[in-house]
PDB file of C-alpha atoms in Angstrom:
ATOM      1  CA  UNK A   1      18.097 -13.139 -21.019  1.00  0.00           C
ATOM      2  CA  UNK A   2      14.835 -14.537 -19.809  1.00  0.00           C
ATOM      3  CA  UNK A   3      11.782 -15.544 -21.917  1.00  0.00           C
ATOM      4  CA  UNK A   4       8.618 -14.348 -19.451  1.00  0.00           C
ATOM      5  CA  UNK A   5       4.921 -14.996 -19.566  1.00  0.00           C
ATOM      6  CA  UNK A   6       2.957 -13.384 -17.479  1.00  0.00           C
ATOM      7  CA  UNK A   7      -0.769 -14.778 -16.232  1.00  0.00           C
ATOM      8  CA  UNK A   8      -2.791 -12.129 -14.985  1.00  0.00           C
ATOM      9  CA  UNK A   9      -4.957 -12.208 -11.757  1.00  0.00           C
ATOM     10  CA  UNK A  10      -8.754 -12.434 -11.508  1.00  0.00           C
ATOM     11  CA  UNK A  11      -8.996  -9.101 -12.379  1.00  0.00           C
ATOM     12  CA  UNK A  12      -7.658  -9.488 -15.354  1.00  0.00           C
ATOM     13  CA  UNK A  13      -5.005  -7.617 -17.555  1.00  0.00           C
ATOM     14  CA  UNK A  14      -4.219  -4.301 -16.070  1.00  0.00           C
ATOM     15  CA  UNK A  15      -1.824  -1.813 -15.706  1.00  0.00           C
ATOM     16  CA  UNK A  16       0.256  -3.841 -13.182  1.00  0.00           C
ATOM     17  CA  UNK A  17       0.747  -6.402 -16.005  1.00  0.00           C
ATOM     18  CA  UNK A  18       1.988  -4.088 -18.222  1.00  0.00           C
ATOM     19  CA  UNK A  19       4.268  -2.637 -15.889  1.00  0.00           C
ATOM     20  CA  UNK A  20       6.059  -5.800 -14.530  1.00  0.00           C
ATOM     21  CA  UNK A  21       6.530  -6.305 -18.706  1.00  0.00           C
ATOM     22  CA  UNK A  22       8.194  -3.296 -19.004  1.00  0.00           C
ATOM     23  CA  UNK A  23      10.276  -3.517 -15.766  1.00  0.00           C
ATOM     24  CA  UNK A  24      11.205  -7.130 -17.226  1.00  0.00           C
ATOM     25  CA  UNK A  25      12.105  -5.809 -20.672  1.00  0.00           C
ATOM     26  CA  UNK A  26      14.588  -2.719 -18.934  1.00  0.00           C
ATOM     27  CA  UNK A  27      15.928  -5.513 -16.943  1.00  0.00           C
ATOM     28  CA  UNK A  28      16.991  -7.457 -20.827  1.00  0.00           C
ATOM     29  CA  UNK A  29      13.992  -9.775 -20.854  1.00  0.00           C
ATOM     30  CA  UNK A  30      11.443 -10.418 -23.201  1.00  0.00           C
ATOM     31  CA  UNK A  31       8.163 -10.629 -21.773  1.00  0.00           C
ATOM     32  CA  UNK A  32       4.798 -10.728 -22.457  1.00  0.00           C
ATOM     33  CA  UNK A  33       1.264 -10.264 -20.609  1.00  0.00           C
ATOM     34  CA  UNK A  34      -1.084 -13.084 -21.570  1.00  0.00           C
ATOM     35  CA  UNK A  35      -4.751 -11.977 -21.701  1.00  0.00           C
ATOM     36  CA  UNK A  36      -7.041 -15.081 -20.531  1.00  0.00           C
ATOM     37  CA  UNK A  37      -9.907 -12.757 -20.676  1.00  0.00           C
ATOM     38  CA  UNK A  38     -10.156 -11.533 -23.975  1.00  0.00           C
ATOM     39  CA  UNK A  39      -9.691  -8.018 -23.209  1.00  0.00           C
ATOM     40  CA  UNK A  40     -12.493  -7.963 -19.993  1.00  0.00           C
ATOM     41  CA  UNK A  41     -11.409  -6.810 -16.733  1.00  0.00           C
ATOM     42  CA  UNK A  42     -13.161  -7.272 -13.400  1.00  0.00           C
ATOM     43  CA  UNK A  43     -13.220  -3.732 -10.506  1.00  0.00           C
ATOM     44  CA  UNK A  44     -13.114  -6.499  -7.806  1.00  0.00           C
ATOM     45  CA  UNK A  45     -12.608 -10.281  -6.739  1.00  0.00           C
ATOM     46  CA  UNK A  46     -16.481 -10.712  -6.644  1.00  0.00           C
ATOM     47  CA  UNK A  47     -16.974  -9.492 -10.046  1.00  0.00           C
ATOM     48  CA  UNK A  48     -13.576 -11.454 -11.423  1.00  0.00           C
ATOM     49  CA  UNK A  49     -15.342 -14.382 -10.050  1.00  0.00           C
ATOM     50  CA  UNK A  50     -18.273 -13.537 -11.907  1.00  0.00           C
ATOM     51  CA  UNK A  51     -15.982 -13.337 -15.105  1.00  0.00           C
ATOM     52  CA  UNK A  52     -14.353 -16.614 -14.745  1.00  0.00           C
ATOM     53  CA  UNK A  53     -17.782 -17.887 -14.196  1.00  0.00           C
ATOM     54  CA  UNK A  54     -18.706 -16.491 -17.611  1.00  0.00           C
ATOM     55  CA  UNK A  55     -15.953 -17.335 -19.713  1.00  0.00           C
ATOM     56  CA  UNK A  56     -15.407 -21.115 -18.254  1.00  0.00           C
ATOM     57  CA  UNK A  57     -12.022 -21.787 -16.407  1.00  0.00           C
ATOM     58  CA  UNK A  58     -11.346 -24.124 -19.931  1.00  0.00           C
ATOM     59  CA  UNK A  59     -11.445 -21.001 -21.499  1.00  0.00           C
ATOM     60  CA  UNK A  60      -9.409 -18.875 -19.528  1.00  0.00           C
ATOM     61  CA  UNK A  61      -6.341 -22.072 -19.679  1.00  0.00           C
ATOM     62  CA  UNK A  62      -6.705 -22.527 -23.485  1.00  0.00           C
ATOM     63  CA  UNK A  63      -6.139 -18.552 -23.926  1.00  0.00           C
ATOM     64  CA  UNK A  64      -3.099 -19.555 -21.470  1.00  0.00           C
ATOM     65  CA  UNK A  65      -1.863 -21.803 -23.718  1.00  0.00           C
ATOM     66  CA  UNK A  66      -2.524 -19.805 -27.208  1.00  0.00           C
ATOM     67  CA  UNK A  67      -0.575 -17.191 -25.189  1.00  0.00           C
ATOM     68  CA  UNK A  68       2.413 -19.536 -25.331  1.00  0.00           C
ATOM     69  CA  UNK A  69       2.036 -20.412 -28.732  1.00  0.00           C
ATOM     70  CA  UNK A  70       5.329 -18.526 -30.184  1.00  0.00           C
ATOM     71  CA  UNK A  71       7.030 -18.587 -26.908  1.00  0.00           C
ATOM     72  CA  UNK A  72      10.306 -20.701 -26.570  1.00  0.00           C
ATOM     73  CA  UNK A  73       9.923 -24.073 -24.401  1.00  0.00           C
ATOM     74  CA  UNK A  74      12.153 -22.566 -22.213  1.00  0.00           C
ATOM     75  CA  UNK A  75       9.640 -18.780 -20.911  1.00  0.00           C
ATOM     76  CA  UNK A  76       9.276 -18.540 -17.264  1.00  0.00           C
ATOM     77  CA  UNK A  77       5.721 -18.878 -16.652  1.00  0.00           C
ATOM     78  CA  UNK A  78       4.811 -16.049 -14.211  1.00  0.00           C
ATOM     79  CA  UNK A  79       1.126 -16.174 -12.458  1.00  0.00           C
ATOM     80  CA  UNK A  80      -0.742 -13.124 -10.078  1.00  0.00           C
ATOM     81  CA  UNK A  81      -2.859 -14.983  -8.191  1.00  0.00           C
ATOM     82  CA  UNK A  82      -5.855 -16.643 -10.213  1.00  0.00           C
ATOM     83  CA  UNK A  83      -2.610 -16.901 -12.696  1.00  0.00           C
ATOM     84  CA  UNK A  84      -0.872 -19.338 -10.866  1.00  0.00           C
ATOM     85  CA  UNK A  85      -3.607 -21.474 -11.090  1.00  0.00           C
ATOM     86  CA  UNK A  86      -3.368 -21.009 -15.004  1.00  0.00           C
ATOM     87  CA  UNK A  87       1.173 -21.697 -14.300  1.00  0.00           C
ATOM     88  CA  UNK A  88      -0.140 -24.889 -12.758  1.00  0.00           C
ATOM     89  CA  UNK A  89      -2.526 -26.654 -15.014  1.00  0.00           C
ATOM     90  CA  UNK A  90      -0.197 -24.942 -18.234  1.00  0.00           C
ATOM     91  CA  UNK A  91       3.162 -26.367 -16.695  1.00  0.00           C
ATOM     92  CA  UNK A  92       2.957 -29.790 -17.735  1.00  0.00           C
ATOM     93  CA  UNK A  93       3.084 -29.521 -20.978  1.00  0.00           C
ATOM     94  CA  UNK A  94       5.991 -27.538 -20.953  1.00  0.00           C
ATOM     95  CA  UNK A  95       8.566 -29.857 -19.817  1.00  0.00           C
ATOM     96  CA  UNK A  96      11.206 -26.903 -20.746  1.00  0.00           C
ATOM     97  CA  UNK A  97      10.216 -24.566 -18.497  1.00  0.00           C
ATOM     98  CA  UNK A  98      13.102 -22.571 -16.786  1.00  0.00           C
ATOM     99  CA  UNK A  99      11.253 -21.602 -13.925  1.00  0.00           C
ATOM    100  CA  UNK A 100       7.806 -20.639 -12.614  1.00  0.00           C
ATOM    101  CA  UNK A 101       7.371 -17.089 -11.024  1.00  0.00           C
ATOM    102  CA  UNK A 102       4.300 -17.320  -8.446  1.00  0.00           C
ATOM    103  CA  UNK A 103       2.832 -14.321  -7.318  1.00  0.00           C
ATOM    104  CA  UNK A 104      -0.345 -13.648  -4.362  1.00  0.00           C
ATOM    105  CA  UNK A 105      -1.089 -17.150  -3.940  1.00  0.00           C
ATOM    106  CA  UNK A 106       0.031 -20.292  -2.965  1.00  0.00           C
ATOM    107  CA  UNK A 107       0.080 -23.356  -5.970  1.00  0.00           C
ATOM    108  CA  UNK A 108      -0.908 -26.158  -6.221  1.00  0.00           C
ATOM    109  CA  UNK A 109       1.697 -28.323  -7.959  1.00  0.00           C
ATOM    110  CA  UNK A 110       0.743 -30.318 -10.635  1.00  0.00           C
ATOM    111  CA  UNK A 111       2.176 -34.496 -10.936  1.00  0.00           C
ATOM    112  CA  UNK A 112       4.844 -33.912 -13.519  1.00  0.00           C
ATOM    113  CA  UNK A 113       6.746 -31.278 -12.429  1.00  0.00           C
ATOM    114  CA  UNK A 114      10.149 -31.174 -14.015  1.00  0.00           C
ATOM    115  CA  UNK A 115      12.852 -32.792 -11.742  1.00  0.00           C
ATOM    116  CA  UNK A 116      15.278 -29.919 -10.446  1.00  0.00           C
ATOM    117  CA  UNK A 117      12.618 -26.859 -11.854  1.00  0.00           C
ATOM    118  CA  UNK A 118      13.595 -23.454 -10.409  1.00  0.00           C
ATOM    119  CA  UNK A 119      10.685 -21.601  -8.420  1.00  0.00           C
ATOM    120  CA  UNK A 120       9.928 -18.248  -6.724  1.00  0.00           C
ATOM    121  CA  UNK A 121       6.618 -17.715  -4.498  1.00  0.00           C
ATOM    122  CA  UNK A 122       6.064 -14.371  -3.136  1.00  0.00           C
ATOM    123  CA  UNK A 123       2.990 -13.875  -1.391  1.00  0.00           C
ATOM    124  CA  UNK A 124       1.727 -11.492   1.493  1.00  0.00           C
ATOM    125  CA  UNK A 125       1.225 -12.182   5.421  1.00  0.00           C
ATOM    126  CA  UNK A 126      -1.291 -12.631   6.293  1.00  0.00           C
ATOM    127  CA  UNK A 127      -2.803 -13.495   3.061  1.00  0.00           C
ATOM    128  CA  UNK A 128      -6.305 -15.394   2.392  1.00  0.00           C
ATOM    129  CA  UNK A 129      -5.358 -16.595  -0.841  1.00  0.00           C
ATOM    130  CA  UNK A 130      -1.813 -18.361   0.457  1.00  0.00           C
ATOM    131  CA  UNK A 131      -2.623 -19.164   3.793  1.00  0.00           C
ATOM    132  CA  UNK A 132       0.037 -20.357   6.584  1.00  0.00           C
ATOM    133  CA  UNK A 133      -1.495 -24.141   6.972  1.00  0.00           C
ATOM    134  CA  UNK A 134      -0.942 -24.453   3.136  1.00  0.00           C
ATOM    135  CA  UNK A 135       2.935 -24.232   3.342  1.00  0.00           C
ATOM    136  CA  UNK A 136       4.445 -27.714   4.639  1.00  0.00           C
ATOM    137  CA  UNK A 137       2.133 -29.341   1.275  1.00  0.00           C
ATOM    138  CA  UNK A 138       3.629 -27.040  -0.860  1.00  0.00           C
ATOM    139  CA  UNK A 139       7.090 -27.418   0.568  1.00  0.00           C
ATOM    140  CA  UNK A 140       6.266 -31.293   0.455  1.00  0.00           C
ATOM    141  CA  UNK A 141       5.023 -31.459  -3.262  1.00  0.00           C
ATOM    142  CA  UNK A 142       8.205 -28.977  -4.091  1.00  0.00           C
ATOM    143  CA  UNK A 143      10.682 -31.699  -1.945  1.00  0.00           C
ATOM    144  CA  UNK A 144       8.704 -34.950  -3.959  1.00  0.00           C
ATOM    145  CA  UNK A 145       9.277 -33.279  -7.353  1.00  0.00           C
ATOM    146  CA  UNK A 146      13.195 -32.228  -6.391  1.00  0.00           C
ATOM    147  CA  UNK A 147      12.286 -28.529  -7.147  1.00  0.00           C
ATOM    148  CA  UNK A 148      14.423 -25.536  -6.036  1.00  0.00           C
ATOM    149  CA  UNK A 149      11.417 -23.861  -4.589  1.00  0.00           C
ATOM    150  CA  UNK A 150      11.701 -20.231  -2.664  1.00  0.00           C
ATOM    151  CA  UNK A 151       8.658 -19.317  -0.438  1.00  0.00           C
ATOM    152  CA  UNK A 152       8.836 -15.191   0.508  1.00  0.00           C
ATOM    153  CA  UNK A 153       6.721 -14.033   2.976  1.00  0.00           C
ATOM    154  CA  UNK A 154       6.205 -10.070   3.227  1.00  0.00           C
ATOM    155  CA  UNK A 155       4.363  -9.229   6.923  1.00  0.00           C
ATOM    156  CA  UNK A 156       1.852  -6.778   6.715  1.00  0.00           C
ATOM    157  CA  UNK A 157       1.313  -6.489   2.725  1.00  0.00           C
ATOM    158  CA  UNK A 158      -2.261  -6.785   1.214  1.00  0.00           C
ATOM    159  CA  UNK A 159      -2.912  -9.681  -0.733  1.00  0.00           C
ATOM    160  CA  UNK A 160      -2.242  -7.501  -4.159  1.00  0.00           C
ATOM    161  CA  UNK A 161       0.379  -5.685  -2.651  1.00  0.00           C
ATOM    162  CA  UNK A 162       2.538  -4.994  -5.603  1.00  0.00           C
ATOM    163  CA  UNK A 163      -0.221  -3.256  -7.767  1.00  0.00           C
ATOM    164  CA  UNK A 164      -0.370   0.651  -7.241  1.00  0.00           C
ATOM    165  CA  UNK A 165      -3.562   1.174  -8.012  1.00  0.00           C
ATOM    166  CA  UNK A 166      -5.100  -0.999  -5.554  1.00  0.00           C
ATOM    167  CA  UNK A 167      -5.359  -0.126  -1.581  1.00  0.00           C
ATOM    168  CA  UNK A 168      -3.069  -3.491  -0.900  1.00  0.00           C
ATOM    169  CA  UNK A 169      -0.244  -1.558  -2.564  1.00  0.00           C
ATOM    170  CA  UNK A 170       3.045  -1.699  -0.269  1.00  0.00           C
ATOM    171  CA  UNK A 171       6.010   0.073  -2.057  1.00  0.00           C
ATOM    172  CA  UNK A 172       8.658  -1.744   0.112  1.00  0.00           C
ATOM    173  CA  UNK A 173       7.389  -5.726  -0.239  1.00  0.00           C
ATOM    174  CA  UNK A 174       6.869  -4.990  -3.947  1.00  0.00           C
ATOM    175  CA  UNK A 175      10.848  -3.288  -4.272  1.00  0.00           C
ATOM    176  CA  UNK A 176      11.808  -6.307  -2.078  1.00  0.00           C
ATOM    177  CA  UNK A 177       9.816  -8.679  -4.521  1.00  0.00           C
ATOM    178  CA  UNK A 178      11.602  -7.384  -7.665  1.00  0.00           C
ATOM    179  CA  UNK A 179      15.150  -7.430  -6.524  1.00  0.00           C
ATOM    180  CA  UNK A 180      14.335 -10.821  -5.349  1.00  0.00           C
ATOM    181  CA  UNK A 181      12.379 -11.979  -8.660  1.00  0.00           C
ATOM    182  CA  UNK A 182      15.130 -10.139 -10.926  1.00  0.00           C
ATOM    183  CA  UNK A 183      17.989 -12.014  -9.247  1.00  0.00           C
ATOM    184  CA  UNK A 184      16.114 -15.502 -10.240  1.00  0.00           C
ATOM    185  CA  UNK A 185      15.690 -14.259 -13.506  1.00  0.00           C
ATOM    186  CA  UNK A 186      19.548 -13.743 -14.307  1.00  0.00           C
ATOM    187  CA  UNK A 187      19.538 -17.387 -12.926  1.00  0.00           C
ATOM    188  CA  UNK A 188      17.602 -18.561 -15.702  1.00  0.00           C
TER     189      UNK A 188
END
């Protein structure tokens, strides 16, 4: 059994966080959907800029991090997009962590990266937010900090494709994504 916690994206926490928790939990995790907006949700990525813009991206980490108060050293951090920024600057100073679940955007690893740390990155393509030219850093920074780092591409997804309530939605790449993400987690 996995310890999860989940990072929501820009437009904060919605449905789709709730319902990879509860897919987690049927699957014999514990998990947990962090909000880093104090309850505020955005209707687009213009407005969820907006938000961040209002709350201070300070803010929005140190509700990260009071979200991991309780939560063994060992909880897969899990990011959507703006929340893998939140994984990022949060992983650090959790030298524990059993692995980092990155979702609709491509990281940017932090120095300090636990020798040997398990990772998962599952973003669409083509995708704005994880674009192609970003790939041989990340698979450098992974290589320099001895990571077991896994990069899935799905061809023709949205950027948010595994949230039904958005037009990105793609039933297949977000089935794919689970099996894929579930697998890692019974590696954990």
């Amino acid at each position: 059994m996995a310890h999860i916690a989940l990072f929501h994206s820009i437009l904060g926490r919605r449905s789709v966080e709730h319902l990879a928790v509860e897919r987690w939990r049927r699957a014999g995790h514990e998990a947990v959907a962090v909000d880093l907006f104090d309850g505020a949700t955005a209707a687009g990525i213009d407005d969820g800029f907006a938000l961040i813009d209002r709350i201070g991206w300070d803010t929005v980490v140190d509700n990260g991090r009071r979200g991991l108060a309780d939560m063994p050293d060992e909880t897969v951090l899990a990011g959507l997009s703006m929340g893998t920024g939140v994984v990022c600057e949060l992983l650090p100073e959790r030298p524990g962590t059993a692995g980092i679940l990155l979702l609709h955007a491509f990281p940017e690893l932090p120095a300090g990266v636990t020798t040997g740390l398990r990772a998962q990155v599952h973003v669409a393509e083509p995708d704005e937010f994880a674009r192609s030219g970003q790939l041989p850093s990340l698979r450098q920074a992974a290589e320099d900090a001895d990571m077991a780092m896994e990069i899935f591409r799905y061809q023709g997804a949205g950027h948010f494709y595994i949230d039904r309530d958005l037009p990105d939605y793609d039933p297949e790449a977000t089935e794919l994504t689970w099996r894929r993400m579930l697998t890692f987690l019974d590696g954990s």
